PDB file of C-alpha atoms and ligand atoms in Angstrom:
ATOM      1  CA  UNK A   1     -35.491 -12.713  11.075  1.00 60.00           C
ATOM      2  CA  UNK A   2     -35.783 -10.614   7.971  1.00 88.00           C
ATOM      3  CA  UNK A   3     -33.772  -7.468   7.895  1.00 90.00           C
ATOM      4  CA  UNK A   4     -36.688  -5.080   8.270  1.00 94.00           C
ATOM      5  CA  UNK A   5     -37.768  -6.724  11.436  1.00 96.00           C
ATOM      6  CA  UNK A   6     -34.240  -6.444  12.815  1.00 97.00           C
ATOM      7  CA  UNK A   7     -34.177  -2.717  11.973  1.00 98.00           C
ATOM      8  CA  UNK A   8     -37.568  -2.307  13.561  1.00 98.00           C
ATOM      9  CA  UNK A   9     -36.278  -4.019  16.769  1.00 98.00           C
ATOM     10  CA  UNK A  10     -33.237  -1.799  16.903  1.00 98.00           C
ATOM     11  CA  UNK A  11     -35.316   1.247  16.341  1.00 98.00           C
ATOM     12  CA  UNK A  12     -37.650   0.408  19.207  1.00 98.00           C
ATOM     13  CA  UNK A  13     -34.700  -0.290  21.462  1.00 98.00           C
ATOM     14  CA  UNK A  14     -33.227   3.169  20.647  1.00 98.00           C
ATOM     15  CA  UNK A  15     -36.545   4.871  20.976  1.00 98.00           C
ATOM     16  CA  UNK A  16     -36.970   3.275  24.413  1.00 98.00           C
ATOM     17  CA  UNK A  17     -33.740   4.273  25.953  1.00 98.00           C
ATOM     18  CA  UNK A  18     -31.921   7.530  26.941  1.00 98.00           C
ATOM     19  CA  UNK A  19     -28.803   5.818  28.143  1.00 98.00           C
ATOM     20  CA  UNK A  20     -27.200   4.356  25.033  1.00 98.00           C
ATOM     21  CA  UNK A  21     -23.449   3.926  24.552  1.00 98.00           C
ATOM     22  CA  UNK A  22     -21.823   3.019  21.214  1.00 98.00           C
ATOM     23  CA  UNK A  23     -18.599   0.946  21.025  1.00 98.00           C
ATOM     24  CA  UNK A  24     -17.048   0.765  17.517  1.00 98.00           C
ATOM     25  CA  UNK A  25     -13.984   0.121  15.307  1.00 97.00           C
ATOM     26  CA  UNK A  26     -12.584   0.404  11.937  1.00 96.00           C
ATOM     27  CA  UNK A  27     -15.788  -0.950  10.175  1.00 97.00           C
ATOM     28  CA  UNK A  28     -17.545   2.297  11.189  1.00 98.00           C
ATOM     29  CA  UNK A  29     -15.260   4.143   8.782  1.00 98.00           C
ATOM     30  CA  UNK A  30     -15.114   1.815   5.752  1.00 97.00           C
ATOM     31  CA  UNK A  31     -18.116   3.627   4.264  1.00 98.00           C
ATOM     32  CA  UNK A  32     -15.938   6.685   4.390  1.00 98.00           C
ATOM     33  CA  UNK A  33     -13.445   4.758   2.216  1.00 97.00           C
ATOM     34  CA  UNK A  34     -10.988   4.187   5.021  1.00 96.00           C
ATOM     35  CA  UNK A  35     -10.038   0.486   4.892  1.00 92.00           C
ATOM     36  CA  UNK A  36     -10.279  -1.520   8.037  1.00 92.00           C
ATOM     37  CA  UNK A  37      -7.844  -4.207   9.067  1.00 86.00           C
ATOM     38  CA  UNK A  38      -9.647  -7.531   8.799  1.00 82.00           C
ATOM     39  CA  UNK A  39     -12.310  -7.228   5.970  1.00 80.00           C
ATOM     40  CA  UNK A  40     -11.502  -8.872   2.599  1.00 76.00           C
ATOM     41  CA  UNK A  41     -10.377  -5.412   1.313  1.00 74.00           C
ATOM     42  CA  UNK A  42      -8.773  -4.595   4.604  1.00 78.00           C
ATOM     43  CA  UNK A  43      -5.162  -3.628   5.127  1.00 77.00           C
ATOM     44  CA  UNK A  44      -4.202  -7.108   6.397  1.00 74.00           C
ATOM     45  CA  UNK A  45      -5.204  -8.692   3.079  1.00 70.00           C
ATOM     46  CA  UNK A  46      -3.682  -6.042   0.884  1.00 63.00           C
ATOM     47  CA  UNK A  47      -0.360  -7.184  -0.471  1.00 55.00           C
ATOM     48  CA  UNK A  48       2.228  -5.451   1.577  1.00 66.00           C
ATOM     49  CA  UNK A  49       4.543  -3.274  -0.485  1.00 76.00           C
ATOM     50  CA  UNK A  50       6.525  -2.740   2.631  1.00 84.00           C
ATOM     51  CA  UNK A  51       7.479  -6.356   3.358  1.00 86.00           C
ATOM     52  CA  UNK A  52       6.282  -6.327   7.033  1.00 88.00           C
ATOM     53  CA  UNK A  53       2.924  -7.114   8.499  1.00 85.00           C
ATOM     54  CA  UNK A  54       0.768  -4.174   9.569  1.00 86.00           C
ATOM     55  CA  UNK A  55       0.934  -5.189  13.256  1.00 87.00           C
ATOM     56  CA  UNK A  56       4.722  -5.111  13.000  1.00 91.00           C
ATOM     57  CA  UNK A  57       4.904  -1.743  11.290  1.00 91.00           C
ATOM     58  CA  UNK A  58       2.418  -0.204  13.784  1.00 93.00           C
ATOM     59  CA  UNK A  59       4.409  -1.496  16.822  1.00 96.00           C
ATOM     60  CA  UNK A  60       6.368   0.459  19.321  1.00 98.00           C
ATOM     61  CA  UNK A  61       9.623  -1.488  18.666  1.00 98.00           C
ATOM     62  CA  UNK A  62       9.229  -1.024  14.945  1.00 96.00           C
ATOM     63  CA  UNK A  63       8.748   2.732  15.471  1.00 98.00           C
ATOM     64  CA  UNK A  64      12.084   2.803  17.492  1.00 97.00           C
ATOM     65  CA  UNK A  65      14.103   0.478  15.237  1.00 97.00           C
ATOM     66  CA  UNK A  66      12.841   1.537  11.751  1.00 96.00           C
ATOM     67  CA  UNK A  67      11.558   5.164  12.126  1.00 97.00           C
ATOM     68  CA  UNK A  68      11.713   5.834   8.368  1.00 95.00           C
ATOM     69  CA  UNK A  69       9.657   2.949   7.419  1.00 92.00           C
ATOM     70  CA  UNK A  70       7.268   3.480  10.317  1.00 95.00           C
ATOM     71  CA  UNK A  71       6.467   7.070   9.165  1.00 96.00           C
ATOM     72  CA  UNK A  72       6.288   6.013   5.491  1.00 92.00           C
ATOM     73  CA  UNK A  73       3.634   3.442   6.430  1.00 91.00           C
ATOM     74  CA  UNK A  74       1.846   5.696   9.008  1.00 93.00           C
ATOM     75  CA  UNK A  75       1.691   8.802   6.754  1.00 93.00           C
ATOM     76  CA  UNK A  76       0.818   6.972   3.574  1.00 89.00           C
ATOM     77  CA  UNK A  77      -1.484   4.111   4.747  1.00 90.00           C
ATOM     78  CA  UNK A  78      -3.170   5.304   8.027  1.00 93.00           C
ATOM     79  CA  UNK A  79      -4.074   8.898   7.139  1.00 95.00           C
ATOM     80  CA  UNK A  80      -7.152   9.767   5.021  1.00 96.00           C
ATOM     81  CA  UNK A  81      -7.207  13.594   5.318  1.00 96.00           C
ATOM     82  CA  UNK A  82     -10.020  13.975   2.747  1.00 97.00           C
ATOM     83  CA  UNK A  83     -12.330  11.287   4.318  1.00 98.00           C
ATOM     84  CA  UNK A  84     -15.798  12.524   5.370  1.00 98.00           C
ATOM     85  CA  UNK A  85     -18.169  11.201   7.995  1.00 98.00           C
ATOM     86  CA  UNK A  86     -20.612   8.585   6.677  1.00 98.00           C
ATOM     87  CA  UNK A  87     -24.278   7.766   7.749  1.00 98.00           C
ATOM     88  CA  UNK A  88     -23.046   5.810  10.892  1.00 98.00           C
ATOM     89  CA  UNK A  89     -21.111   8.797  12.253  1.00 99.00           C
ATOM     90  CA  UNK A  90     -23.986  11.111  11.387  1.00 98.00           C
ATOM     91  CA  UNK A  91     -26.574   8.838  13.099  1.00 98.00           C
ATOM     92  CA  UNK A  92     -24.554   8.628  16.234  1.00 99.00           C
ATOM     93  CA  UNK A  93     -24.022  12.405  16.445  1.00 98.00           C
ATOM     94  CA  UNK A  94     -27.691  12.825  16.083  1.00 98.00           C
ATOM     95  CA  UNK A  95     -28.477  10.337  18.863  1.00 98.00           C
ATOM     96  CA  UNK A  96     -26.130  12.396  21.141  1.00 98.00           C
ATOM     97  CA  UNK A  97     -27.893  15.621  20.267  1.00 98.00           C
ATOM     98  CA  UNK A  98     -31.210  14.037  21.061  1.00 98.00           C
ATOM     99  CA  UNK A  99     -29.865  13.239  24.547  1.00 98.00           C
ATOM    100  CA  UNK A 100     -30.016   9.518  24.047  1.00 98.00           C
ATOM    101  CA  UNK A 101     -26.465   8.514  23.447  1.00 98.00           C
ATOM    102  CA  UNK A 102     -24.095   9.194  26.395  1.00 98.00           C
ATOM    103  CA  UNK A 103     -20.739   8.356  24.658  1.00 98.00           C
ATOM    104  CA  UNK A 104     -19.019   6.980  21.583  1.00 99.00           C
ATOM    105  CA  UNK A 105     -16.177   4.714  22.446  1.00 98.00           C
ATOM    106  CA  UNK A 106     -14.044   4.163  19.437  1.00 98.00           C
ATOM    107  CA  UNK A 107     -10.840   2.157  18.447  1.00 97.00           C
ATOM    108  CA  UNK A 108     -10.655   4.400  15.410  1.00 98.00           C
ATOM    109  CA  UNK A 109      -7.934   7.106  15.033  1.00 98.00           C
ATOM    110  CA  UNK A 110      -9.543   9.105  12.182  1.00 98.00           C
ATOM    111  CA  UNK A 111     -11.424  11.775  14.146  1.00 98.00           C
ATOM    112  CA  UNK A 112     -14.591  11.235  12.063  1.00 98.00           C
ATOM    113  CA  UNK A 113     -16.976  10.994  14.906  1.00 98.00           C
ATOM    114  CA  UNK A 114     -16.080  14.568  15.961  1.00 98.00           C
ATOM    115  CA  UNK A 115     -16.198  15.737  12.354  1.00 98.00           C
ATOM    116  CA  UNK A 116     -19.845  14.417  12.306  1.00 98.00           C
ATOM    117  CA  UNK A 117     -20.571  16.551  15.428  1.00 98.00           C
ATOM    118  CA  UNK A 118     -20.255  13.976  18.206  1.00 99.00           C
ATOM    119  CA  UNK A 119     -18.927  15.660  21.438  1.00 98.00           C
ATOM    120  CA  UNK A 120     -18.379  12.859  23.879  1.00 98.00           C
ATOM    121  CA  UNK A 121     -15.900  10.628  21.988  1.00 99.00           C
ATOM    122  CA  UNK A 122     -13.488   8.344  23.844  1.00 98.00           C
ATOM    123  CA  UNK A 123     -10.604   7.486  21.555  1.00 98.00           C
ATOM    124  CA  UNK A 124      -9.094   4.299  22.934  1.00 97.00           C
ATOM    125  CA  UNK A 125      -6.349   4.290  20.403  1.00 97.00           C
ATOM    126  CA  UNK A 126      -5.707   8.020  20.068  1.00 98.00           C
ATOM    127  CA  UNK A 127      -5.928  10.117  16.913  1.00 98.00           C
ATOM    128  CA  UNK A 128      -3.872  10.815  13.860  1.00 98.00           C
ATOM    129  CA  UNK A 129      -5.010  14.481  14.169  1.00 98.00           C
ATOM    130  CA  UNK A 130      -2.810  14.911  17.251  1.00 98.00           C
ATOM    131  CA  UNK A 131       0.918  14.695  17.217  1.00 98.00           C
ATOM    132  CA  UNK A 132       3.665  15.526  19.646  1.00 98.00           C
ATOM    133  CA  UNK A 133       7.353  16.000  20.002  1.00 98.00           C
ATOM    134  CA  UNK A 134       8.970  13.171  21.879  1.00 98.00           C
ATOM    135  CA  UNK A 135      11.591  15.641  23.225  1.00 98.00           C
ATOM    136  CA  UNK A 136       9.797  18.790  24.231  1.00 98.00           C
ATOM    137  CA  UNK A 137       6.214  17.792  24.068  1.00 98.00           C
ATOM    138  CA  UNK A 138       5.160  20.496  21.520  1.00 98.00           C
ATOM    139  CA  UNK A 139       1.842  19.626  19.920  1.00 98.00           C
ATOM    140  CA  UNK A 140       1.346  19.512  16.171  1.00 98.00           C
ATOM    141  CA  UNK A 141      -1.747  19.196  14.037  1.00 98.00           C
ATOM    142  CA  UNK A 142      -2.078  16.744  11.098  1.00 97.00           C
ATOM    143  CA  UNK A 143      -1.148  19.411   8.475  1.00 97.00           C
ATOM    144  CA  UNK A 144       2.342  19.514  10.006  1.00 97.00           C
ATOM    145  CA  UNK A 145       2.729  15.749   9.534  1.00 97.00           C
ATOM    146  CA  UNK A 146       1.427  15.955   5.965  1.00 95.00           C
ATOM    147  CA  UNK A 147       4.067  18.466   5.133  1.00 93.00           C
ATOM    148  CA  UNK A 148       6.641  15.885   6.119  1.00 83.00           C
ATOM    149  CA  UNK A 149       5.115  12.992   4.132  1.00 81.00           C
ATOM    150  CA  UNK A 150       8.433  11.969   2.760  1.00 77.00           C
ATOM    151  CA  UNK A 151      10.608  12.185   5.773  1.00 89.00           C
ATOM    152  CA  UNK A 152      10.744  11.589   9.606  1.00 96.00           C
ATOM    153  CA  UNK A 153       8.954  14.676  11.081  1.00 97.00           C
ATOM    154  CA  UNK A 154      11.204  16.714  13.343  1.00 97.00           C
ATOM    155  CA  UNK A 155      10.138  19.421  15.764  1.00 97.00           C
ATOM    156  CA  UNK A 156      11.045  22.868  14.441  1.00 97.00           C
ATOM    157  CA  UNK A 157      11.645  24.085  18.034  1.00 97.00           C
ATOM    158  CA  UNK A 158      14.037  21.346  19.387  1.00 98.00           C
ATOM    159  CA  UNK A 159      14.711  18.936  16.620  1.00 97.00           C
ATOM    160  CA  UNK A 160      13.005  15.999  18.429  1.00 98.00           C
ATOM    161  CA  UNK A 161      10.979  13.390  16.521  1.00 98.00           C
ATOM    162  CA  UNK A 162       7.256  14.264  16.246  1.00 98.00           C
ATOM    163  CA  UNK A 163       5.129  11.179  16.580  1.00 98.00           C
ATOM    164  CA  UNK A 164       1.390  10.555  16.228  1.00 98.00           C
ATOM    165  CA  UNK A 165      -0.711  10.424  19.396  1.00 98.00           C
ATOM    166  CA  UNK A 166      -1.940   6.952  18.586  1.00 98.00           C
ATOM    167  CA  UNK A 167      -1.548   3.765  20.591  1.00 98.00           C
ATOM    168  CA  UNK A 168       0.915   1.502  18.893  1.00 98.00           C
ATOM    169  CA  UNK A 169       1.029  -2.305  19.382  1.00 95.00           C
ATOM    170  CA  UNK A 170       3.089  -3.049  22.567  1.00 97.00           C
ATOM    171  CA  UNK A 171       1.891   0.216  24.081  1.00 98.00           C
ATOM    172  CA  UNK A 172      -0.627   0.704  26.914  1.00 97.00           C
ATOM    173  CA  UNK A 173      -3.967   2.472  26.576  1.00 96.00           C
ATOM    174  CA  UNK A 174      -4.406   5.833  28.249  1.00 97.00           C
ATOM    175  CA  UNK A 175      -5.685   4.927  31.719  1.00 97.00           C
ATOM    176  CA  UNK A 176      -8.115   7.893  32.013  1.00 98.00           C
ATOM    177  CA  UNK A 177      -9.767   6.998  28.653  1.00 98.00           C
ATOM    178  CA  UNK A 178     -10.009   3.337  29.536  1.00 97.00           C
ATOM    179  CA  UNK A 179     -11.523   4.127  32.950  1.00 98.00           C
ATOM    180  CA  UNK A 180     -14.183   6.448  31.471  1.00 98.00           C
ATOM    181  CA  UNK A 181     -14.888   3.823  28.846  1.00 98.00           C
ATOM    182  CA  UNK A 182     -15.520   1.205  31.567  1.00 98.00           C
ATOM    183  CA  UNK A 183     -17.722   3.573  33.516  1.00 98.00           C
ATOM    184  CA  UNK A 184     -19.971   4.433  30.527  1.00 98.00           C
ATOM    185  CA  UNK A 185     -20.243   0.780  29.376  1.00 98.00           C
ATOM    186  CA  UNK A 186     -20.944  -0.482  32.902  1.00 98.00           C
ATOM    187  CA  UNK A 187     -23.720   2.186  33.464  1.00 98.00           C
ATOM    188  CA  UNK A 188     -25.343   1.946  29.939  1.00 98.00           C
ATOM    189  CA  UNK A 189     -28.754   0.518  29.439  1.00 98.00           C
ATOM    190  CA  UNK A 190     -28.313  -0.139  25.726  1.00 98.00           C
ATOM    191  CA  UNK A 191     -24.934  -0.972  24.265  1.00 98.00           C
ATOM    192  CA  UNK A 192     -24.544  -0.849  20.534  1.00 98.00           C
ATOM    193  CA  UNK A 193     -21.377  -2.489  19.299  1.00 98.00           C
ATOM    194  CA  UNK A 194     -20.490  -2.108  15.631  1.00 98.00           C
ATOM    195  CA  UNK A 195     -17.839  -2.257  12.889  1.00 98.00           C
ATOM    196  CA  UNK A 196     -15.383  -4.156  14.994  1.00 97.00           C
ATOM    197  CA  UNK A 197     -13.991  -7.675  14.832  1.00 94.00           C
ATOM    198  CA  UNK A 198     -13.608  -7.589  18.552  1.00 95.00           C
ATOM    199  CA  UNK A 199     -10.160  -9.204  18.470  1.00 92.00           C
ATOM    200  CA  UNK A 200      -8.002  -6.321  19.604  1.00 88.00           C
ATOM    201  CA  UNK A 201      -7.443  -6.319  23.372  1.00 88.00           C
ATOM    202  CA  UNK A 202      -7.944  -4.780  25.807  1.00 89.00           C
ATOM    203  CA  UNK A 203     -10.477  -2.760  23.815  1.00 87.00           C
ATOM    204  CA  UNK A 204     -12.640  -5.795  22.905  1.00 91.00           C
ATOM    205  CA  UNK A 205     -12.746  -6.936  26.623  1.00 94.00           C
ATOM    206  CA  UNK A 206     -14.615  -3.692  27.511  1.00 96.00           C
ATOM    207  CA  UNK A 207     -17.942  -5.427  26.510  1.00 96.00           C
ATOM    208  CA  UNK A 208     -17.474  -7.722  29.552  1.00 96.00           C
ATOM    209  CA  UNK A 209     -18.238  -4.663  31.771  1.00 98.00           C
ATOM    210  CA  UNK A 210     -21.743  -4.322  30.265  1.00 98.00           C
ATOM    211  CA  UNK A 211     -24.460  -5.055  32.744  1.00 98.00           C
ATOM    212  CA  UNK A 212     -27.416  -3.327  31.092  1.00 98.00           C
ATOM    213  CA  UNK A 213     -30.454  -4.653  29.393  1.00 97.00           C
ATOM    214  CA  UNK A 214     -29.688  -4.790  25.694  1.00 98.00           C
ATOM    215  CA  UNK A 215     -26.575  -5.616  23.775  1.00 98.00           C
ATOM    216  CA  UNK A 216     -26.769  -5.078  19.976  1.00 98.00           C
ATOM    217  CA  UNK A 217     -24.090  -6.081  17.586  1.00 98.00           C
ATOM    218  CA  UNK A 218     -24.028  -4.510  14.095  1.00 98.00           C
ATOM    219  CA  UNK A 219     -21.160  -6.148  12.064  1.00 98.00           C
ATOM    220  CA  UNK A 220     -20.758  -7.402   8.560  1.00 97.00           C
ATOM    221  CA  UNK A 221     -18.652 -10.279   9.830  1.00 95.00           C
ATOM    222  CA  UNK A 222     -19.292 -12.680  12.763  1.00 95.00           C
ATOM    223  CA  UNK A 223     -17.608 -12.021  16.141  1.00 95.00           C
ATOM    224  CA  UNK A 224     -16.968 -14.163  19.135  1.00 94.00           C
ATOM    225  CA  UNK A 225     -19.488 -11.980  21.100  1.00 95.00           C
ATOM    226  CA  UNK A 226     -22.502 -12.639  18.762  1.00 96.00           C
ATOM    227  CA  UNK A 227     -23.933 -15.333  21.063  1.00 96.00           C
ATOM    228  CA  UNK A 228     -24.142 -12.824  23.983  1.00 95.00           C
ATOM    229  CA  UNK A 229     -26.084 -10.219  22.098  1.00 97.00           C
ATOM    230  CA  UNK A 230     -29.754  -9.994  22.163  1.00 97.00           C
ATOM    231  CA  UNK A 231     -29.772  -8.545  18.578  1.00 98.00           C
ATOM    232  CA  UNK A 232     -27.236  -9.266  15.951  1.00 98.00           C
ATOM    233  CA  UNK A 233     -27.474  -7.434  12.609  1.00 98.00           C
ATOM    234  CA  UNK A 234     -25.045  -8.572   9.872  1.00 97.00           C
ATOM    235  CA  UNK A 235     -25.182  -5.574   7.688  1.00 97.00           C
ATOM    236  CA  UNK A 236     -23.679  -2.232   6.888  1.00 98.00           C
ATOM    237  CA  UNK A 237     -23.537  -0.107   9.938  1.00 98.00           C
ATOM    238  CA  UNK A 238     -24.271   3.147   8.101  1.00 98.00           C
ATOM    239  CA  UNK A 239     -27.281   1.746   6.326  1.00 98.00           C
ATOM    240  CA  UNK A 240     -28.568   0.062   9.543  1.00 98.00           C
ATOM    241  CA  UNK A 241     -28.290   3.021  11.846  1.00 98.00           C
ATOM    242  CA  UNK A 242     -29.678   5.446   9.289  1.00 98.00           C
ATOM    243  CA  UNK A 243     -32.662   3.176   8.687  1.00 98.00           C
ATOM    244  CA  UNK A 244     -33.238   2.620  12.506  1.00 98.00           C
ATOM    245  CA  UNK A 245     -33.109   6.323  13.104  1.00 98.00           C
ATOM    246  CA  UNK A 246     -35.671   7.226  10.389  1.00 97.00           C
ATOM    247  CA  UNK A 247     -38.603   6.962  12.786  1.00 91.00           C
ATOM    248  CA  UNK A 248     -36.812   8.530  15.898  1.00 92.00           C
TER     249      UNK A 248
HETATM  250  P1  NAD B   1     -11.045  -4.831  12.146  1.00 96.80           P
HETATM  251  O1  NAD B   1     -10.580  -4.476  10.856  1.00 96.80           O
HETATM  252  O2  NAD B   1     -10.410  -5.858  12.961  1.00 96.80           O
HETATM  253  O3  NAD B   1     -12.670  -5.194  12.027  1.00 96.80           O
HETATM  254  C1  NAD B   1     -13.526  -4.457  11.337  1.00 96.80           C
HETATM  255  C2  NAD B   1     -14.866  -5.201  11.351  1.00 96.80           C
HETATM  256  O4  NAD B   1     -15.879  -4.327  10.802  1.00 96.80           O
HETATM  257  C3  NAD B   1     -14.892  -6.529  10.615  1.00 96.80           C
HETATM  258  O5  NAD B   1     -15.520  -7.526  11.397  1.00 96.80           O
HETATM  259  C4  NAD B   1     -15.898  -6.212   9.425  1.00 96.80           C
HETATM  260  O6  NAD B   1     -16.685  -7.311   9.094  1.00 96.80           O
HETATM  261  C5  NAD B   1     -16.713  -5.101   9.906  1.00 96.80           C
HETATM  262  N1  NAD B   1     -17.091  -4.074   8.986  1.00 96.80           N
HETATM  263  C6  NAD B   1     -16.374  -3.547   8.017  1.00 96.80           C
HETATM  264  N2  NAD B   1     -17.099  -2.600   7.311  1.00 96.80           N
HETATM  265  C7  NAD B   1     -18.309  -2.567   7.891  1.00 96.80           C
HETATM  266  C8  NAD B   1     -19.480  -1.867   7.652  1.00 96.80           C
HETATM  267  N3  NAD B   1     -19.583  -0.994   6.652  1.00 96.80           N
HETATM  268  N4  NAD B   1     -20.521  -2.143   8.397  1.00 96.80           N
HETATM  269  C9  NAD B   1     -20.513  -3.040   9.276  1.00 96.80           C
HETATM  270  N5  NAD B   1     -19.396  -3.768   9.681  1.00 96.80           N
HETATM  271  C10 NAD B   1     -18.327  -3.514   8.928  1.00 96.80           C
HETATM  272  O7  NAD B   1     -11.170  -3.469  12.977  1.00 96.80           O
HETATM  273  P2  NAD B   1     -11.186  -3.275  14.634  1.00 96.80           P
HETATM  274  O8  NAD B   1     -11.885  -4.269  15.302  1.00 96.80           O
HETATM  275  O9  NAD B   1     -11.535  -1.769  14.848  1.00 96.80           O
HETATM  276  O10 NAD B   1      -9.629  -3.390  15.060  1.00 96.80           O
HETATM  277  C11 NAD B   1      -8.632  -2.876  14.230  1.00 96.80           C
HETATM  278  C12 NAD B   1      -7.729  -1.877  14.852  1.00 96.80           C
HETATM  279  O11 NAD B   1      -7.290  -1.123  13.746  1.00 96.80           O
HETATM  280  C13 NAD B   1      -8.320  -0.890  15.811  1.00 96.80           C
HETATM  281  O12 NAD B   1      -7.473  -0.958  16.953  1.00 96.80           O
HETATM  282  C14 NAD B   1      -8.226   0.493  15.184  1.00 96.80           C
HETATM  283  O13 NAD B   1      -7.372   1.373  16.057  1.00 96.80           O
HETATM  284  C15 NAD B   1      -7.339   0.290  13.960  1.00 96.80           C
HETATM  285  N6  NAD B   1      -7.796   0.901  12.711  1.00 96.80           N
HETATM  286  C16 NAD B   1      -8.452   2.118  12.653  1.00 96.80           C
HETATM  287  C17 NAD B   1      -8.857   2.629  11.453  1.00 96.80           C
HETATM  288  C18 NAD B   1      -9.587   3.990  11.495  1.00 96.80           C
HETATM  289  O14 NAD B   1      -9.311   4.796  12.317  1.00 96.80           O
HETATM  290  N7  NAD B   1     -10.495   4.247  10.556  1.00 96.80           N
HETATM  291  C19 NAD B   1      -8.709   1.958  10.294  1.00 96.80           C
HETATM  292  C20 NAD B   1      -8.021   0.696  10.329  1.00 96.80           C
HETATM  293  C21 NAD B   1      -7.594   0.135  11.532  1.00 96.80           C
END
């Protein structure tokens, strides 16, 4: 089907539903110039100047065993403090304002959905904007971490290590966030999935809870869930959502 027809179909699905849920990943933020993991320009393909794979450097055991390298990687490669929301974030915020979109469920840790105005955002993997002391629990904003870009951040109150509130590999997801995500997905009529390779579990498995009428996938690359979707659009998510919302 030609691209225009696909957009028209998406537009009509969106127009016809007031129980939409969006589930996305790193591809939602590439148009804000934040690299994803698995695209050609993604972090996995970038030559690592650190000598470890990204999954290793973003793991709980690496954080414990090599805190200096962990923070160097996290603070220099995972934080994009100047990034701005793109057309995808803006379109989703608008759909929420219109009362059509019930929740954004994201694997991203960049806070750009909220920056675009979305209110109900479930962050499966946490956020780089939140940080906390492992010793006393004091909370710190991103600015505090950026001041410590060249060292391990220590809590000014107690001296404990301040870590980002993100879910590292080998760590479990927040149960409350996960349960809320399952509830929204299982009750949705239209589920739009985009900008995710759907290979990171348990996040990717959330789609299995969908029992609604229409599953739409918007992703540049193929995913193992393409066969299950009623509509698959292999294109930019920002461009696609902006075009689909023009007539809404
Ligand atoms: P991924 O890198 O595995 O997959 C991204 C997918 O998005 C790819 O299939 C790619 O083809 C597609 N894509 C890229 N740009 C796109 C665009 N403009 N329009 C449509 N599709 C596009 O990402 P993932 O599935 O989210 O898994 C990676 C993990 O990495 C997540 O757990 C996430 O926490 C983390 N991560 C987050 C960020 C962020 O917060 N922005 C960035 C990198 C990685």
